Amino acid sequence: MKSDNFLHHFFFKVLLLFPALSVCTGIICEPRISLASSQNSVMRVIEQAQSPYKDSSVESAFPIFEETVLSRERYQGGTFRVLARKGKLDRSPCSACHTDTEVKAQDSARLTHGDIVLNHGQSGALSCLDCHSREQKNLLEDREGNAIDLDHSYQLCGQCHFRQKSDWLGGAHGKRVSNWNGERVIFNCTTCHDPHSPRFEKRFPATYSPSQP
Amino acid sequence: MTQDNNDKTKGSRRNFLKGLSIAAAAGSASLVTGCLPDVSEASSETLKLKWQEFFKKNYRLMTAAEKEETVARLERLAKLQNDREVRIDTTPPREKVLFGYAFNVTRCEGFMECVTACIKENNLDRKANTQYIRVFEMEPGQLDPSTGDGKYYHEVPVENKFYMATQCFHCENAPCTKACPTKATWREPDGIVVVDYDWCIGCRYCQAACPYYGRRFNWGKPDIPEDEINPRQHYLGNRVRPKGKMEKCTFCIQRSREGRLPACVEACPTGARVFGNLLDPDSEIRFVLKNKKVFRMREELGTDPKFWYFID
C-alpha cells in the first residue's frame, strides 16, 4: 500500500511536475526574486519587533570582572558602561610625579616619556597639550578648555572623530564586552586604540586558510 | 528469548528495538569479556552506551528526559573513551530572540583572530584544518568574495585592499535544510541553523545546496590536542563530531544561548563584528541595520540570510 502510494507520488512529481515546472520557469523566470520580498522575510519580522528585550535570567550568567565606569553619554535613551582606563596605565596618577614643584632634572621628559611615539593625525599636527591639561595633570582637556577624566576619553576623542563617536554610541564602532545581553558594557576608545598612535600596527594574520572553495 | 521478543513486538517496533539493543549489548559485552581476559568493566559499559546511543531519536523529537539521557551517555562516553571531562548542554532557544550578525568591511583588517578563536571554541579538526570562517582579501570595488584572495599570508592590512569574511549566514529561508534527506538540519526558533550530528548521514546534499559555501564535512576523526578541547559544549554546537558528518558555524550556540557573544566577535581586535538580538530595537545590530549602509550577499537568491555587511 505504502509503496503504491510512493510510486504514484513519484510519477506525479517527477514525470509530470518537473517538465511543467521547467516550462514555467522558462517563461516567467522570476519566482526566485519574488521570494526575497515575501511576507515572512526577516526584514519584515524586524520591522514589527519594537519592544525592547529584557531577560534578567542571562544577565548574571557571565559577570564582567573588568573595571568599568558609568558613561556620561546616553545610548538610545539609556545608560551604559565603558571599560575603565586609569587602572591600566603604567604611571598613574600623573600627579605622583607632576607636583607643584617644577621638575628640573636633566633630560627628564625623554627619560620618563621617551617611549611615547606621537603618531596621531598628520605628522607634527598634534602636541601633548592638545589633549592633556597643562594645569590639572591628572586630566585631559578638550579644545574648549573642559577638563575630561581619563576614563571618559571618548568625550575628548569625539570632538574630532564625531562620526566614529556616534557609531560607537550606537554600536556600529567598537564592541561590547563578552555579553550581547544584559547591561551594556562596551570598550572605551583607548581599550583598542593607543591614543598616541591610534592606527593598528601591520602584522601577520593569526592563521591562514589552506583550502578554499 | 524469541518468545520474549515476540511479546514485545506487540507493543511497538521501538520496544522491540530497545529489547534487542539491550540483549545485544549484554551479549556482546559478555562475548568481549569472554574473549579478552583483561577487558575491564568500563569497556562493556562503553559498548552498552554506544548501543543505546544508536537507537536514540532525532533531537527535535526527544523529550526533555530523553535529551538528558543522551547527554549523560555522551558525557560518560567522553570520559570512558578519551578520559575527557565535558559538559554538554541542551539549552533551548530563548523567547523573543532572533540572532543576527553584521560585519564591517571597512573595519576588518584581515588579522584572522576570529578564525583561530573559532577553531578553539568549536573543537574543529586541526589535522584537516577545518575553518568555519573564511577571510578574503579583496580588490576595491568588488563585492563577491569569489573574486578575492582567500589564501593570503602576508602582513596585513595591505594598502588599497579590503577584507571580507564569510561563514554560515543562518538564512531564514535556508536551502540546506530543505536539501537534507534525513531532516538532520533545521532552523531553530532563535534563527540558528543547526545540525543533529547523530542523524546526519554525511551525504553532503546541504553542502551542495548552500550558495555561500557555509558548510564543512568531517572527512576523518577530528584531531584535537587533548589540552585544547573545549569542555563546555552544546548538543547542537561544538561537541566533538563523529567522523563523516556535516558541520558549520552555529553562532557559537553554546555561548550565545547563555547571553555571551560568539567567540569570533569576542576575538575581533578591530570591532568589525556585531552580534545581537534582531528583535530588540535597542540592540547594536538593530542600530547597524537602521543607520549604516548594509547589504547581504546574493540577496537575490531569496535565502534571506541574517548576516549583513556594512561600511562606515
Coordinates of C-alpha atoms in Angstrom, one line a residue:
Chain A
M1 CA 0.0 0.0 0.0
K2 CA 2.7 2.4 1.0
S3 CA 4.9 1.6 -2.0
D4 CA 1.9 2.1 -4.3
N5 CA 1.4 5.5 -2.8
F6 CA 5.1 6.2 -3.2
L7 CA 5.1 5.2 -6.9
H8 CA 2.1 7.3 -7.5
H9 CA 3.8 10.2 -5.8
F10 CA 7.0 9.6 -7.7
F11 CA 5.3 9.6 -11.1
F12 CA 3.2 12.6 -10.4
K13 CA 6.2 14.6 -9.1
V14 CA 8.9 13.7 -11.4
L15 CA 7.2 12.8 -14.7
L16 CA 4.5 15.5 -14.6
L17 CA 5.6 18.3 -12.4
F18 CA 9.2 18.6 -13.4
P19 CA 8.7 19.3 -17.1
A20 CA 5.8 21.5 -16.2
L21 CA 7.9 23.5 -13.8
S22 CA 10.8 23.8 -16.1
V23 CA 8.5 25.2 -18.8
C24 CA 7.0 27.6 -16.3
T25 CA 10.3 28.9 -15.1
G26 CA 11.5 29.2 -18.7
I27 CA 8.6 31.6 -19.4
I28 CA 8.3 33.5 -16.2
C29 CA 11.9 33.4 -14.9
E30 CA 11.0 35.3 -11.7
P31 CA 9.9 33.1 -8.8
R32 CA 13.3 33.3 -7.1
I33 CA 13.4 37.0 -6.9
S34 CA 9.9 37.4 -5.6
L35 CA 10.8 35.2 -2.6
A36 CA 13.2 37.9 -1.2
S37 CA 10.4 40.3 -0.7
S38 CA 7.9 37.8 0.7
Q39 CA 5.7 38.4 3.7
N40 CA 7.9 36.3 6.0
S41 CA 11.2 37.9 5.2
V42 CA 13.4 38.7 8.2
M43 CA 13.3 42.4 7.4
R44 CA 9.5 42.3 7.9
V45 CA 10.0 40.5 11.2
I46 CA 12.5 43.1 12.4
E47 CA 10.2 46.0 11.4
Q48 CA 7.5 44.5 13.6
A49 CA 9.6 43.9 16.6
Q50 CA 9.5 47.2 18.5
S51 CA 9.5 46.2 22.2
P52 CA 12.9 46.1 24.0
Y53 CA 14.2 42.7 25.1
K54 CA 14.6 42.2 28.8
D55 CA 15.7 38.9 30.2
S56 CA 17.5 39.2 33.5
S57 CA 18.0 35.4 33.7
V58 CA 21.0 35.6 31.5
E59 CA 22.4 38.8 32.8
S60 CA 24.2 37.3 35.8
A61 CA 25.4 34.2 33.9
F62 CA 28.7 35.8 32.9
P63 CA 29.5 38.7 35.1
I64 CA 32.2 41.1 33.8
F65 CA 35.1 41.3 36.1
E66 CA 36.9 44.1 34.4
E67 CA 36.7 47.6 36.0
T68 CA 34.0 49.7 34.4
V69 CA 32.6 53.2 34.8
L70 CA 29.2 54.6 34.0
S71 CA 29.3 56.5 30.8
R72 CA 28.5 60.2 30.7
E73 CA 26.7 59.8 27.4
R74 CA 23.3 58.3 26.7
Y75 CA 22.7 55.3 24.4
Q76 CA 19.3 55.1 22.7
G77 CA 17.7 56.8 25.8
G78 CA 19.5 54.6 28.3
T79 CA 22.8 54.5 30.2
F80 CA 25.7 52.2 29.6
R81 CA 29.1 51.4 31.0
V82 CA 32.6 51.6 29.5
L83 CA 35.8 49.8 30.4
A84 CA 37.9 52.0 32.8
R85 CA 41.3 53.3 31.7
K86 CA 43.1 54.7 34.7
G87 CA 43.8 51.3 36.3
K88 CA 45.6 50.1 33.2
L89 CA 48.1 53.0 33.0
D90 CA 51.7 52.3 34.0
R91 CA 52.3 55.7 35.5
S92 CA 49.1 56.7 37.1
P93 CA 48.1 59.0 38.7
C94 CA 50.2 61.7 36.9
S95 CA 50.2 63.8 40.0
A96 CA 52.5 61.3 41.6
C97 CA 55.4 62.9 39.7
H98 CA 53.8 66.1 38.4
T99 CA 53.5 68.0 41.7
D100 CA 53.5 71.8 42.2
T101 CA 57.3 71.7 42.2
E102 CA 58.9 72.1 38.9
V103 CA 61.0 69.1 37.6
K104 CA 64.5 70.3 36.9
A105 CA 66.3 67.0 36.2
Q106 CA 68.4 66.9 33.0
D107 CA 66.6 65.3 30.1
S108 CA 63.7 64.3 32.3
A109 CA 61.0 64.4 29.7
R110 CA 62.8 62.0 27.4
L111 CA 63.7 59.7 30.3
T112 CA 60.1 59.5 31.6
H113 CA 58.0 59.7 28.5
G114 CA 60.5 58.8 25.8
D115 CA 58.6 55.6 25.0
I116 CA 55.6 57.6 23.7
V117 CA 55.6 57.9 19.9
L118 CA 53.2 60.5 18.8
N119 CA 51.8 59.2 15.5
H120 CA 48.3 60.7 15.6
G121 CA 46.9 62.6 12.7
Q122 CA 49.2 64.4 10.3
S123 CA 52.8 64.5 11.5
G124 CA 53.5 67.4 13.7
A125 CA 49.9 68.5 13.8
L126 CA 49.3 67.5 17.4
S127 CA 51.3 68.0 20.6
C128 CA 50.8 66.7 24.2
L129 CA 48.8 69.8 25.3
D130 CA 46.2 69.3 22.6
C131 CA 44.8 66.5 24.7
H132 CA 46.4 66.8 28.1
S133 CA 45.6 69.6 30.5
R134 CA 48.5 71.8 31.4
E135 CA 47.2 72.8 34.9
Q136 CA 45.5 69.6 36.0
K137 CA 47.9 66.9 35.2
N138 CA 45.5 64.0 36.0
L139 CA 43.0 65.2 33.5
L140 CA 42.6 65.7 29.8
E141 CA 41.3 68.9 28.2
D142 CA 39.4 69.5 25.1
R143 CA 39.6 72.4 22.7
E144 CA 37.1 74.4 24.7
G145 CA 39.0 74.0 27.9
N146 CA 36.7 71.5 29.6
A147 CA 38.5 69.1 31.9
I148 CA 37.9 65.4 30.9
D149 CA 38.6 62.3 33.0
L150 CA 40.9 59.7 31.5
D151 CA 38.1 57.1 32.0
H152 CA 35.9 59.2 29.8
S153 CA 38.3 60.0 27.0
Y154 CA 35.5 59.4 24.4
Q155 CA 34.4 62.9 25.2
L156 CA 37.7 64.2 24.0
C157 CA 38.2 61.9 21.0
G158 CA 34.7 62.7 19.8
Q159 CA 35.5 66.3 19.2
C160 CA 37.3 65.4 16.0
H161 CA 36.2 61.8 15.5
F162 CA 32.5 62.7 15.8
R163 CA 31.3 60.2 13.2
Q164 CA 33.2 57.4 14.9
K165 CA 31.8 58.6 18.2
S166 CA 28.1 58.4 17.1
D167 CA 28.8 54.9 15.6
W168 CA 30.4 53.9 18.9
L169 CA 27.5 55.2 20.9
G170 CA 25.1 53.2 18.8
G171 CA 27.2 50.0 18.5
A172 CA 28.5 50.1 14.9
H173 CA 32.0 51.0 16.0
G174 CA 33.9 49.3 18.8
K175 CA 32.4 46.4 20.6
R176 CA 30.6 45.0 23.7
V177 CA 32.4 43.1 26.4
S178 CA 31.5 39.4 26.5
N179 CA 27.7 39.6 26.5
W180 CA 25.1 40.5 23.9
N181 CA 22.5 40.8 26.6
G182 CA 22.2 42.5 29.9
E183 CA 23.6 45.8 30.9
R184 CA 25.5 47.3 28.0
V185 CA 29.3 47.3 28.7
I186 CA 31.5 48.5 25.8
F187 CA 35.1 49.0 25.1
N188 CA 36.5 52.5 25.6
C189 CA 38.3 54.2 22.7
T190 CA 41.6 53.7 24.4
T191 CA 40.9 50.0 25.1
C192 CA 41.6 49.3 21.4
H193 CA 43.5 52.4 20.2
D194 CA 46.7 53.7 21.6
P195 CA 45.8 57.3 21.9
H196 CA 49.4 58.4 20.9
S197 CA 49.4 56.1 17.9
P198 CA 45.8 55.1 17.2
R199 CA 46.2 53.1 14.0
F200 CA 46.6 49.3 14.3
E201 CA 50.1 48.1 13.5
K202 CA 50.6 45.9 10.4
R203 CA 51.2 42.3 11.3
F204 CA 50.9 38.8 10.1
P205 CA 47.5 37.1 10.3
A206 CA 46.9 34.8 13.3
T207 CA 46.5 31.9 11.0
Y208 CA 45.9 31.1 7.3
S209 CA 43.4 29.2 5.2
P210 CA 44.9 26.3 3.4
S211 CA 41.8 25.4 1.4
Q212 CA 39.1 27.5 -0.3
P213 CA 36.2 26.6 -2.5
Chain B
M1 CA 14.3 -15.4 24.0
T2 CA 12.4 -15.3 20.8
Q3 CA 9.2 -15.7 22.7
D4 CA 10.1 -12.7 24.8
N5 CA 10.9 -10.6 21.8
N6 CA 7.6 -11.6 20.0
D7 CA 5.7 -10.4 23.0
K8 CA 7.5 -7.0 22.8
T9 CA 6.8 -6.5 19.1
K10 CA 3.1 -6.5 20.0
G11 CA 3.8 -3.3 21.9
S12 CA 5.7 -1.4 19.3
R13 CA 8.7 -1.5 17.0
R14 CA 10.6 0.7 19.3
N15 CA 10.1 -1.6 22.3
F16 CA 11.4 -4.4 20.1
L17 CA 14.5 -2.5 19.2
K18 CA 15.1 -1.5 22.7
G19 CA 14.9 -5.1 23.9
L20 CA 17.1 -6.1 21.1
S21 CA 19.7 -3.5 21.8
I22 CA 19.8 -4.3 25.5
A23 CA 20.1 -8.0 24.7
A24 CA 22.8 -7.4 22.1
A25 CA 24.7 -5.1 24.4
A26 CA 24.7 -7.6 27.1
G27 CA 25.5 -10.3 24.7
S28 CA 28.4 -8.5 23.0
A29 CA 29.7 -7.4 26.4
S30 CA 29.8 -11.0 27.7
L31 CA 31.4 -12.0 24.4
V32 CA 34.1 -9.5 24.7
T33 CA 34.8 -10.2 28.3
G34 CA 34.9 -13.9 27.5
C35 CA 37.5 -13.5 24.7
L36 CA 39.8 -10.9 26.2
P37 CA 40.6 -11.5 29.9
D38 CA 41.9 -8.0 30.6
V39 CA 38.9 -6.1 29.3
S40 CA 37.6 -4.0 32.1
E41 CA 34.1 -3.2 33.3
A42 CA 34.5 0.1 31.5
S43 CA 34.6 -1.3 28.0
S44 CA 31.4 -3.2 28.5
E45 CA 29.8 0.0 29.7
T46 CA 31.1 1.7 26.6
L47 CA 29.5 -0.9 24.4
K48 CA 26.2 -0.6 26.2
L49 CA 26.2 3.2 25.9
K50 CA 27.1 3.0 22.3
W51 CA 24.2 0.7 21.6
Q52 CA 21.8 2.9 23.4
E53 CA 23.1 5.9 21.5
F54 CA 22.4 4.1 18.3
F55 CA 18.7 3.9 19.0
K56 CA 18.0 7.4 20.1
K57 CA 15.7 9.8 18.3
N58 CA 16.3 12.9 16.2
Y59 CA 17.0 15.8 18.7
R60 CA 13.8 17.6 17.7
L61 CA 11.6 14.6 18.7
M62 CA 13.3 13.9 22.0
T63 CA 11.5 14.8 25.2
A64 CA 13.4 16.7 27.9
A65 CA 14.1 13.4 29.7
E66 CA 15.5 11.8 26.6
K67 CA 17.7 14.8 26.0
E68 CA 19.1 14.4 29.5
E69 CA 19.7 10.7 29.0
T70 CA 21.6 11.1 25.7
V71 CA 23.7 14.0 27.1
A72 CA 24.5 11.8 30.2
R73 CA 25.5 9.0 27.9
L74 CA 27.7 11.3 25.7
E75 CA 29.4 12.8 28.7
R76 CA 30.1 9.3 30.1
L77 CA 31.4 8.1 26.8
A78 CA 33.8 11.0 26.5
K79 CA 35.0 10.1 30.0
L80 CA 35.3 6.4 29.2
Q81 CA 36.8 6.6 25.7
N82 CA 39.0 9.7 26.0
D83 CA 39.1 10.4 29.7
R84 CA 37.6 13.9 29.0
E85 CA 35.5 15.8 31.4
V86 CA 33.0 17.5 29.2
R87 CA 29.7 19.2 29.9
I88 CA 27.1 19.0 27.1
D89 CA 24.2 21.5 27.3
T90 CA 20.8 21.3 25.6
T91 CA 20.0 24.9 26.4
P92 CA 16.8 25.7 24.5
P93 CA 16.2 28.9 22.4
R94 CA 15.0 32.0 24.3
E95 CA 11.7 33.6 23.6
K96 CA 11.8 36.9 21.7
V97 CA 15.3 36.3 20.5
L98 CA 16.3 36.2 16.9
F99 CA 20.1 36.2 16.4
G100 CA 21.6 38.4 13.7
Y101 CA 25.1 39.3 12.7
A102 CA 26.8 42.3 11.0
F103 CA 30.2 42.5 9.5
N104 CA 32.0 45.9 8.9
V105 CA 34.0 45.6 5.7
T106 CA 35.7 48.9 6.4
R107 CA 37.0 47.9 9.8
C108 CA 38.2 44.3 9.1
E109 CA 42.0 44.3 8.6
G110 CA 42.4 40.6 7.9
F111 CA 44.2 39.6 11.2
M112 CA 42.2 36.4 11.3
E113 CA 41.9 36.4 15.0
C114 CA 38.3 35.3 14.6
V115 CA 39.3 32.2 12.7
T116 CA 41.7 31.0 15.4
A117 CA 39.2 31.8 18.2
C118 CA 36.5 29.8 16.3
I119 CA 38.8 26.8 15.8
K120 CA 39.5 26.6 19.6
E121 CA 36.0 27.3 20.7
N122 CA 34.2 24.9 18.4
N123 CA 36.7 22.0 18.7
L124 CA 37.4 22.0 15.0
D125 CA 39.6 19.3 13.4
R126 CA 43.2 20.6 13.4
K127 CA 44.5 17.9 11.1
A128 CA 42.2 18.8 8.2
N129 CA 42.4 22.4 9.3
T130 CA 38.7 22.9 9.2
Q131 CA 37.6 26.5 9.4
Y132 CA 34.1 27.8 9.6
I133 CA 35.1 31.4 8.8
R134 CA 36.9 32.4 5.6
V135 CA 38.5 35.8 5.2
F136 CA 39.1 37.1 1.7
E137 CA 41.5 39.9 0.6
M138 CA 39.5 41.9 -1.9
E139 CA 40.2 44.5 -4.6
P140 CA 38.4 47.8 -4.1
G141 CA 35.0 47.9 -5.8
Q142 CA 34.5 44.1 -5.7
L143 CA 31.7 42.7 -3.6
D144 CA 31.8 39.0 -4.4
P145 CA 34.3 37.0 -2.3
S146 CA 35.0 34.6 -5.2
T147 CA 37.0 37.5 -6.8
G148 CA 39.1 37.8 -3.7
D149 CA 42.2 36.0 -2.4
G150 CA 41.2 33.6 0.4
K151 CA 44.7 32.1 0.9
Y152 CA 46.7 35.2 1.7
Y153 CA 49.5 35.1 4.3
H154 CA 51.5 38.3 4.5
E155 CA 51.5 41.4 6.6
V156 CA 48.0 42.9 6.8
P157 CA 46.3 45.2 6.1
V158 CA 47.6 45.8 2.6
E159 CA 47.2 49.3 1.2
N160 CA 44.2 49.6 -1.1
K161 CA 42.7 46.2 -0.3
F162 CA 39.8 45.4 1.9
Y163 CA 38.9 42.3 3.9
M164 CA 35.6 40.4 3.9
A165 CA 34.8 37.3 5.9
T166 CA 32.1 34.7 5.2
Q167 CA 30.7 31.9 7.4
C168 CA 27.2 30.3 7.7
F169 CA 24.7 33.1 7.3
H170 CA 21.9 31.4 9.1
C171 CA 19.3 32.0 6.3
E172 CA 15.7 32.4 7.3
N173 CA 14.9 30.5 4.1
A174 CA 17.8 28.2 4.3
P175 CA 18.3 25.9 1.2
C176 CA 20.5 23.5 3.1
T177 CA 17.7 22.5 5.5
K178 CA 15.4 21.7 2.5
A179 CA 18.1 19.5 0.8
C180 CA 18.6 17.3 3.9
P181 CA 17.1 13.8 3.2
T182 CA 17.1 12.8 6.9
K183 CA 15.9 16.1 8.5
A184 CA 19.1 16.3 10.4
T185 CA 19.5 20.1 9.9
W186 CA 16.9 22.7 10.6
R187 CA 16.4 26.3 11.7
E188 CA 15.9 26.8 15.4
P189 CA 13.3 29.3 16.7
D190 CA 16.0 31.8 17.6
G191 CA 17.2 31.7 14.0
I192 CA 20.3 29.5 14.3
V193 CA 20.6 26.8 11.6
V194 CA 21.8 23.6 13.4
V195 CA 22.8 20.1 12.6
D196 CA 22.0 17.0 14.6
Y197 CA 25.3 15.2 14.1
D198 CA 23.8 11.8 15.1
W199 CA 21.1 12.0 12.4
C200 CA 23.4 13.3 9.7
I201 CA 24.3 10.6 7.2
G202 CA 27.0 12.6 5.6
C203 CA 25.5 12.8 2.2
R204 CA 26.6 16.4 1.8
Y205 CA 23.4 17.5 -0.1
C206 CA 23.3 20.5 2.2
Q207 CA 26.8 21.5 1.2
A208 CA 25.8 21.4 -2.4
A209 CA 22.6 23.4 -1.7
C210 CA 24.4 26.2 0.2
P211 CA 25.1 29.1 -2.1
Y212 CA 27.6 30.6 0.4
Y213 CA 30.0 27.6 0.9
G214 CA 29.0 27.7 4.6
R215 CA 29.1 24.0 5.4
R216 CA 32.1 21.7 6.1
F217 CA 32.4 18.0 6.1
N218 CA 34.3 15.8 8.5
W219 CA 36.5 13.6 6.4
G220 CA 38.2 12.0 9.3
K221 CA 38.1 11.6 13.0
P222 CA 38.6 15.1 14.4
D223 CA 42.1 15.6 15.6
I224 CA 42.3 18.0 18.6
P225 CA 45.1 18.3 21.1
E226 CA 43.7 16.9 24.4
D227 CA 44.6 20.0 26.4
E228 CA 42.8 22.3 23.8
I229 CA 39.4 20.5 24.0
N230 CA 36.7 23.0 24.9
P231 CA 34.8 21.1 27.6
R232 CA 31.8 23.5 27.6
Q233 CA 29.7 22.1 24.8
H234 CA 26.2 22.1 23.3
Y235 CA 24.5 19.1 21.8
L236 CA 23.8 21.1 18.6
G237 CA 27.1 23.0 18.7
N238 CA 30.7 22.3 19.5
R239 CA 30.6 18.8 20.9
V240 CA 33.2 16.7 19.2
R241 CA 31.7 15.5 15.9
P242 CA 31.9 11.9 14.8
K243 CA 33.6 11.2 11.5
G244 CA 31.7 11.7 8.3
K245 CA 29.2 14.4 9.5
M246 CA 28.4 17.9 8.3
E247 CA 29.2 20.8 10.5
K248 CA 29.2 24.5 10.3
C249 CA 29.1 27.8 12.3
T250 CA 26.3 27.8 14.9
F251 CA 26.8 31.4 16.1
C252 CA 28.5 29.6 19.0
I253 CA 25.2 28.2 20.2
Q254 CA 26.8 27.1 23.4
R255 CA 27.7 30.7 24.2
S256 CA 25.0 32.8 22.5
R257 CA 22.2 31.0 24.2
E258 CA 23.7 31.8 27.5
G259 CA 23.9 35.5 26.7
R260 CA 27.5 35.6 25.6
L261 CA 29.0 36.8 22.3
P262 CA 30.2 34.2 19.8
A263 CA 33.9 33.6 20.0
C264 CA 34.7 35.4 16.7
V265 CA 33.0 38.6 18.0
E266 CA 34.9 38.4 21.3
A267 CA 38.2 37.8 19.5
C268 CA 37.9 40.5 16.8
P269 CA 40.6 43.1 17.6
T270 CA 39.1 45.8 15.4
G271 CA 35.4 45.6 16.3
A272 CA 34.3 44.7 12.8
R273 CA 31.9 42.1 14.1
V274 CA 28.5 43.0 15.6
F275 CA 26.2 40.4 17.1
G276 CA 22.8 40.7 18.8
N277 CA 19.1 40.2 19.1
L278 CA 17.3 41.3 15.9
L279 CA 14.0 41.6 17.8
D280 CA 15.4 44.1 20.3
P281 CA 15.1 47.6 19.0
D282 CA 17.9 48.8 21.4
S283 CA 20.4 46.2 20.2
E284 CA 23.6 47.1 18.4
I285 CA 22.7 45.0 15.4
R286 CA 19.4 47.0 15.0
F287 CA 21.4 50.2 15.2
V288 CA 23.6 49.0 12.4
L289 CA 20.6 47.9 10.2
K290 CA 18.9 51.3 10.8
N291 CA 21.9 53.7 10.5
K292 CA 24.5 52.1 8.3
K293 CA 24.7 51.2 4.6
V294 CA 24.1 47.4 4.7
F295 CA 23.9 44.7 2.2
R296 CA 23.6 40.9 2.2
M297 CA 25.4 38.5 0.0
R298 CA 23.5 37.2 -3.0
E299 CA 20.3 38.6 -1.6
E300 CA 18.5 38.0 -5.0
L301 CA 18.6 34.2 -4.2
G302 CA 15.8 34.7 -1.7
T303 CA 17.7 32.8 1.1
D304 CA 17.1 35.7 3.5
P305 CA 20.4 35.5 5.4
K306 CA 20.7 37.0 8.9
F307 CA 24.2 38.2 8.1
W308 CA 24.7 41.8 6.9
Y309 CA 27.8 43.5 5.6
F310 CA 28.1 47.2 6.2
I311 CA 30.5 50.1 5.5
D312 CA 31.4 53.1 7.7

